[in-house]
PDB file of C-alpha atoms and ligand atoms in Angstrom:
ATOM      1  CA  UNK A 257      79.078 112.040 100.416  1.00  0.00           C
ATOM      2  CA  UNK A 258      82.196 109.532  99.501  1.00  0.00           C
ATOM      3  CA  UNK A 259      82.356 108.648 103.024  1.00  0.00           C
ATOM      4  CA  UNK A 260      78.564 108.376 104.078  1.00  0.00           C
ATOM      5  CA  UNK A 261      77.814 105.625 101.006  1.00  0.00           C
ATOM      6  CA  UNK A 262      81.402 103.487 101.743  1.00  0.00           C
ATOM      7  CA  UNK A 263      80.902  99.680 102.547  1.00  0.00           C
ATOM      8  CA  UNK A 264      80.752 101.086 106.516  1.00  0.00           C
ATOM      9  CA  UNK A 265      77.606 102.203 105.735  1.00  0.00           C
ATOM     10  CA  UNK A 266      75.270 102.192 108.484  1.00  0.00           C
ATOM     11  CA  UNK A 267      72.388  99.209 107.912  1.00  0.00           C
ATOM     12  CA  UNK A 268      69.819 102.162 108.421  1.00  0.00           C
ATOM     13  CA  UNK A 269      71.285 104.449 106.176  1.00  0.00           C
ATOM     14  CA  UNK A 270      71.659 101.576 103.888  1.00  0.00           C
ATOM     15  CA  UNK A 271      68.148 100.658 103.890  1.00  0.00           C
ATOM     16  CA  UNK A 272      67.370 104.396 103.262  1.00  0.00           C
ATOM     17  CA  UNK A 273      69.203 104.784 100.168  1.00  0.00           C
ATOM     18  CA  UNK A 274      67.857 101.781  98.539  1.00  0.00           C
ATOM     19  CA  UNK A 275      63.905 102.447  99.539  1.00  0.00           C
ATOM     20  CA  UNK A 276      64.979 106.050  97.685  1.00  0.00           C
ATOM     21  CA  UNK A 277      66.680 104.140  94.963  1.00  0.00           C
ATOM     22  CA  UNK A 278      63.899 101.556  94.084  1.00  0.00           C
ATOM     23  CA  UNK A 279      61.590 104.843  93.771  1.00  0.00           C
ATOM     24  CA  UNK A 280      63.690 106.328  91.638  1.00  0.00           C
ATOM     25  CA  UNK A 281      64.402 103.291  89.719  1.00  0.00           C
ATOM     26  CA  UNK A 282      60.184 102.961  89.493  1.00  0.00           C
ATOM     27  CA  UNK A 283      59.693 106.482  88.633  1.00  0.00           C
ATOM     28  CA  UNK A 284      61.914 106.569  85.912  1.00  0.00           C
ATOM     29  CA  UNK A 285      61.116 103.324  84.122  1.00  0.00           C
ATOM     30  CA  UNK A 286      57.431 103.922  84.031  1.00  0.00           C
ATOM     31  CA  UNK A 287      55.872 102.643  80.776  1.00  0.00           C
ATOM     32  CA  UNK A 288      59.198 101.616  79.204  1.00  0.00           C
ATOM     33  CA  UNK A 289      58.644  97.779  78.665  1.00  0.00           C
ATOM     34  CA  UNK A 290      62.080  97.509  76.940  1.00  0.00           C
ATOM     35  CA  UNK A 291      64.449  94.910  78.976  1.00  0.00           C
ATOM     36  CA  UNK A 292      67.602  96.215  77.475  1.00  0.00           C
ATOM     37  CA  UNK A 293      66.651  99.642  78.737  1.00  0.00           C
ATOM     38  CA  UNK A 294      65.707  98.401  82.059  1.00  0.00           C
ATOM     39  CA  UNK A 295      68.520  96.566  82.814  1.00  0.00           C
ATOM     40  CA  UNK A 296      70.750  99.186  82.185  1.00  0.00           C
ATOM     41  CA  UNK A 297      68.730 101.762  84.277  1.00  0.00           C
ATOM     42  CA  UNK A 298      69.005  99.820  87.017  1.00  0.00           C
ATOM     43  CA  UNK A 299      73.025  99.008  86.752  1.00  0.00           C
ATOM     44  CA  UNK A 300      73.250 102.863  86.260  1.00  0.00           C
ATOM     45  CA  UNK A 301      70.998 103.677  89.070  1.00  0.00           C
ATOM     46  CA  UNK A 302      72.292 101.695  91.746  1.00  0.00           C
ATOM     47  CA  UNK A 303      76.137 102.170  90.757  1.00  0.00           C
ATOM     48  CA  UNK A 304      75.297 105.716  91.379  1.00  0.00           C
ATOM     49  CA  UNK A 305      73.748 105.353  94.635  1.00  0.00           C
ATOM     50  CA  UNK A 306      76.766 103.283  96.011  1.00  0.00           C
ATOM     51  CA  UNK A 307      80.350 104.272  96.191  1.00  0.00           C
ATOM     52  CA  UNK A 308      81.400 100.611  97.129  1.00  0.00           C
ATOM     53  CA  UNK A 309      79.587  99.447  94.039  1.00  0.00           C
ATOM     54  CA  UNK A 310      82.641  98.358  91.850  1.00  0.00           C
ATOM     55  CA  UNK A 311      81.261  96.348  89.524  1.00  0.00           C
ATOM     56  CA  UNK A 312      77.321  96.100  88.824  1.00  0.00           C
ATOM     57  CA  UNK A 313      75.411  94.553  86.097  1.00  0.00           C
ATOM     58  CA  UNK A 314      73.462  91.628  84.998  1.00  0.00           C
ATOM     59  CA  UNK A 315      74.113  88.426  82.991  1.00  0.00           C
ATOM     60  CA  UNK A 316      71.387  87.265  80.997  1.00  0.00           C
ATOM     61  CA  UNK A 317      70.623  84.197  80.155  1.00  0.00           C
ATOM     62  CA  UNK A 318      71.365  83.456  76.481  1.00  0.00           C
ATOM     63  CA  UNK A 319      67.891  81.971  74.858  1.00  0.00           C
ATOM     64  CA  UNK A 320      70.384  80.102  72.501  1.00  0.00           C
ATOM     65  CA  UNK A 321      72.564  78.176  74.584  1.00  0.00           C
ATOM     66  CA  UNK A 322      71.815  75.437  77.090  1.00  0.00           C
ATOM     67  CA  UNK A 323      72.279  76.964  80.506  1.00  0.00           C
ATOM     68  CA  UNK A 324      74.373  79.643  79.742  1.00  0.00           C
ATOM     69  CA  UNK A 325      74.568  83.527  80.643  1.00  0.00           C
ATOM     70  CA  UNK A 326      75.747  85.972  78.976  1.00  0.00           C
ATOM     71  CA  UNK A 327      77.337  89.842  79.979  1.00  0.00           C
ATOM     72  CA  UNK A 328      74.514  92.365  79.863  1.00  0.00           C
ATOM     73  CA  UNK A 329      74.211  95.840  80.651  1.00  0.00           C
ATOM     74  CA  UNK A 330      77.107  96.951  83.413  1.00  0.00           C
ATOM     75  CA  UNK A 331      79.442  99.251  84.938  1.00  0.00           C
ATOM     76  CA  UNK A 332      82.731  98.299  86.018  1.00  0.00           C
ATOM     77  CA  UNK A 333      85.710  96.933  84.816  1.00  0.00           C
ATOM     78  CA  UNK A 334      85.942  94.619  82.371  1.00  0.00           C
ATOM     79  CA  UNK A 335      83.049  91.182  83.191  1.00  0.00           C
ATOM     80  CA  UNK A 336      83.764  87.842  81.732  1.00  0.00           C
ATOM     81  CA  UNK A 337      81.354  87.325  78.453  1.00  0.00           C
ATOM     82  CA  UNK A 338      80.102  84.043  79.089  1.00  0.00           C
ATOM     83  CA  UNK A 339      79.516  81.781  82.577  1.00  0.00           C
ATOM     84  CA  UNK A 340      77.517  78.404  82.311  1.00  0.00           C
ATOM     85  CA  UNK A 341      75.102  77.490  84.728  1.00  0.00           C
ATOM     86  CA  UNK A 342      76.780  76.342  87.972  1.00  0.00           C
ATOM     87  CA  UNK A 343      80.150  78.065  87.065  1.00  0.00           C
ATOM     88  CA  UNK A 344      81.059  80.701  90.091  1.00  0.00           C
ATOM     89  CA  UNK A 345      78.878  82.730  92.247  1.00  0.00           C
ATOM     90  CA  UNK A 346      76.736  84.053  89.401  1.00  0.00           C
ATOM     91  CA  UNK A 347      76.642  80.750  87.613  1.00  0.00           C
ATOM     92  CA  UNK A 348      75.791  79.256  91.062  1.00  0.00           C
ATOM     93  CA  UNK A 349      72.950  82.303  91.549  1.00  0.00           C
ATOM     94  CA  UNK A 350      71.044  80.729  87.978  1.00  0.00           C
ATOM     95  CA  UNK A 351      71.275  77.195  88.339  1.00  0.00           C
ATOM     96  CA  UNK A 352      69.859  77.489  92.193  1.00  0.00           C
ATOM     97  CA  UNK A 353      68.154  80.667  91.993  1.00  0.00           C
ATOM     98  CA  UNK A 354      69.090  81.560  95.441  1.00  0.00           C
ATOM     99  CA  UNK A 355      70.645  84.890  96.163  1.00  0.00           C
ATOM    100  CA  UNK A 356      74.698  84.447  96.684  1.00  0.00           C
ATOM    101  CA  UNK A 357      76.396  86.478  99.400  1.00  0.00           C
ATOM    102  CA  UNK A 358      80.120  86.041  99.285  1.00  0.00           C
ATOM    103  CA  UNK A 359      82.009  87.216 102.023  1.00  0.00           C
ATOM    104  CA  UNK A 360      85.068  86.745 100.527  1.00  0.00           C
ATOM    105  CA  UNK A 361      85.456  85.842  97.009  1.00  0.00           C
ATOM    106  CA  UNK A 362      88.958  83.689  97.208  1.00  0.00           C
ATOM    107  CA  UNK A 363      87.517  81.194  99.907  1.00  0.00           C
ATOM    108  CA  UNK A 364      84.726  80.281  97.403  1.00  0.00           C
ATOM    109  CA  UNK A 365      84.828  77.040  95.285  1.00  0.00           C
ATOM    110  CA  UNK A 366      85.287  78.028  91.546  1.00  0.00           C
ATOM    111  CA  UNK A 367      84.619  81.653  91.640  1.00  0.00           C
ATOM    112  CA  UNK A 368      85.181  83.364  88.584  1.00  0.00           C
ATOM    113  CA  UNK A 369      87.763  86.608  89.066  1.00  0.00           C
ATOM    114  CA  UNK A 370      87.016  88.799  86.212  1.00  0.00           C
ATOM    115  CA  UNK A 371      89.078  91.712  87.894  1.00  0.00           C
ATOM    116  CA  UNK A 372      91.017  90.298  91.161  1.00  0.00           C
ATOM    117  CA  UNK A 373      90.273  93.974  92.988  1.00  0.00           C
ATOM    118  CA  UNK A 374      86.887  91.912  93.834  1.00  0.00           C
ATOM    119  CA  UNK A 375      87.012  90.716  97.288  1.00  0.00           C
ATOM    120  CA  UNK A 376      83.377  90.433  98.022  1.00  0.00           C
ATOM    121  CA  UNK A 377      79.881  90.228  96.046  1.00  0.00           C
ATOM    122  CA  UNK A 378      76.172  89.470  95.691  1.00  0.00           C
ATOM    123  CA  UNK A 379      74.223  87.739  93.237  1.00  0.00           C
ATOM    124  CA  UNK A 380      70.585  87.803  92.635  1.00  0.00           C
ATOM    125  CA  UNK A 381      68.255  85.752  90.339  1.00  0.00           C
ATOM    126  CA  UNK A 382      65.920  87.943  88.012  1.00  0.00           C
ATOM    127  CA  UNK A 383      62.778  86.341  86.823  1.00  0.00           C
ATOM    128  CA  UNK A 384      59.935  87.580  84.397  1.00  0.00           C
ATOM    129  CA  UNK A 385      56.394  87.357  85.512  1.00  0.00           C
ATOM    130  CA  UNK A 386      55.696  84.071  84.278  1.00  0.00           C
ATOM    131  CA  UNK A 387      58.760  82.847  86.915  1.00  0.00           C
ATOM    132  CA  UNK A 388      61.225  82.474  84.478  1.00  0.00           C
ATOM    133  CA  UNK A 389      64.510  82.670  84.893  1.00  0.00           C
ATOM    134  CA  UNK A 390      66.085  85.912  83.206  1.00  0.00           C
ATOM    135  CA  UNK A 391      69.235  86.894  84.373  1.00  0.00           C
ATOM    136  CA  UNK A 392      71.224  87.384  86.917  1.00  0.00           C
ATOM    137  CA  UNK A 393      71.969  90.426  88.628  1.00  0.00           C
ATOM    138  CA  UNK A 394      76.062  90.921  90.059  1.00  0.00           C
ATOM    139  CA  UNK A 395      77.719  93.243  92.813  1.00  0.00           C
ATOM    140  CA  UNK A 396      81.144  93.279  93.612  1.00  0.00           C
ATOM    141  CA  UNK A 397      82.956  95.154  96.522  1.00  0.00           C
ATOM    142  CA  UNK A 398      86.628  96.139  96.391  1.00  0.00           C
ATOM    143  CA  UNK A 399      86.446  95.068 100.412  1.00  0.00           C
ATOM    144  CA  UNK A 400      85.290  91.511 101.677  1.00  0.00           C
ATOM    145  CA  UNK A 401      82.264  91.241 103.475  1.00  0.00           C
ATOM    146  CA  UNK A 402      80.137  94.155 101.778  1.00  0.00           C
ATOM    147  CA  UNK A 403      77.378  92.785 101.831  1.00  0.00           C
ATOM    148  CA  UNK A 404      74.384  91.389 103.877  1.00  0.00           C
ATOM    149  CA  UNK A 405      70.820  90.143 104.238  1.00  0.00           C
ATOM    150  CA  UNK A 406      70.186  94.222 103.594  1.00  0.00           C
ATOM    151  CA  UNK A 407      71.220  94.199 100.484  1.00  0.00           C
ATOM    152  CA  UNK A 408      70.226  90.745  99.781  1.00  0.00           C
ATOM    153  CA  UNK A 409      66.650  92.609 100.301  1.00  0.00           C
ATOM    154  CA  UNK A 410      66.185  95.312  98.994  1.00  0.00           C
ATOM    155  CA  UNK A 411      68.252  93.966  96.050  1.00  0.00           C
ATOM    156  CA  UNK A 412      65.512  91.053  95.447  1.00  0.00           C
ATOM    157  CA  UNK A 413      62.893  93.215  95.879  1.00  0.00           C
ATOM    158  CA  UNK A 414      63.919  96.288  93.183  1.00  0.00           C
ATOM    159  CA  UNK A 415      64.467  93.523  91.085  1.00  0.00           C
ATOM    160  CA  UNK A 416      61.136  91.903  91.166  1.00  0.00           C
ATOM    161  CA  UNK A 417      59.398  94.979  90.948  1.00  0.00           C
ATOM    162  CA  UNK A 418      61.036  95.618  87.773  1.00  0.00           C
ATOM    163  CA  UNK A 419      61.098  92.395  86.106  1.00  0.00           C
ATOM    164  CA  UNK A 420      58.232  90.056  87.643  1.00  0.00           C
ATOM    165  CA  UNK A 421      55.435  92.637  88.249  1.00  0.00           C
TER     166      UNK A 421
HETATM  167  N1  SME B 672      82.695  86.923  90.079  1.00  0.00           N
HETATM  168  C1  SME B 672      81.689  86.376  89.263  1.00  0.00           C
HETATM  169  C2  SME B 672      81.994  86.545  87.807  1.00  0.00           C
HETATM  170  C3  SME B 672      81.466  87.792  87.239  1.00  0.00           C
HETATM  171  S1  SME B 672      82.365  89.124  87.551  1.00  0.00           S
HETATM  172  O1  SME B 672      82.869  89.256  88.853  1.00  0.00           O
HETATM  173  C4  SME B 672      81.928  90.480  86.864  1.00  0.00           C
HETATM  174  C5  SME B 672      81.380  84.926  89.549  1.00  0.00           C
HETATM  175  O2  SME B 672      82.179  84.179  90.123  1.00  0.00           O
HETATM  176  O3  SME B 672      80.303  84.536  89.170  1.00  0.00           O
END
């Protein structure tokens, strides 16, 4: 199990597990319109499902600051508390809202290292059904290069279904 769910994983098997996960994630989240309690579902959920997931979780957009997220629901190490709009990959992800793959976290401009074990990560805009911006959602790898266009997929589209539909 360690082994078959590393960042090696095959793209197949990779788009396996997450079509299982976002049915999971669907299933269990039925009828709960709570965002605190989705959010953290979701962190728990895929953490679970990936053994390269070493940091997962969201930053949320703080309704009382101009352009500013704050740490939400996560597992991992230690986050940051607070990254402004345009700060970093995540910070980068919000003012955009374009999905950030980082191959390697040290060759981009003004990333943030909340735990320097990050070498790689992805970054995903959440929005609400009206299109607003809500959050973002974070992965970081211990190993560079973890992620792809895969993730960057399946990723957008668990997130959509459980924030935007
Ligand atoms: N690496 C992120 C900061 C958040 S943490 O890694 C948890 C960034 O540059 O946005």
């Amino acid at each position: 199990m360690a082994e078959a769910f590393n960042d090696k994983i095959l793209p197949t098997d990779k788009a396996t597990r997450y079509a299982a996960v976002a049915e999971e994630i669907a299933a269990v989240l039925e009828g709960e319109p709570n965002l605190t309690a989705r959010m953290a579902t979701v962190t728990s959920m895929l953490a679970a499902s990936f053994d390269h997931f070493f940091w997962t979780g969201f930053y949320v957009v703080d309704p009382d600051k101009r352009e500013e997220l704050v740490v939400g629901p996560y597992q991992g190490t230690l986050g940051c508390l607070r990254i402004a709009f345009g700060r970093g990959v995540c910070g980068t992800a919000a003012r955009t809202r374009q999905t950030q793959i980082v191959q390697d976290v040290e060759a981009f401009p003004d990333h943030i290292a909340c735990d320097s074990r990050a070498k790689s990560e992805i970054v995903v805009p959440v929005v609400d059904a009206q299109g607003r911006l809500i959050a973002v959602f974070d992965v970081d790898a211990e190993s560079p290069a973890a992620f792809d266009q895969v993730d960057a997929d399946w990723l957008e589209g668990i997130l959509q279904d459980t924030f935007a539909d």
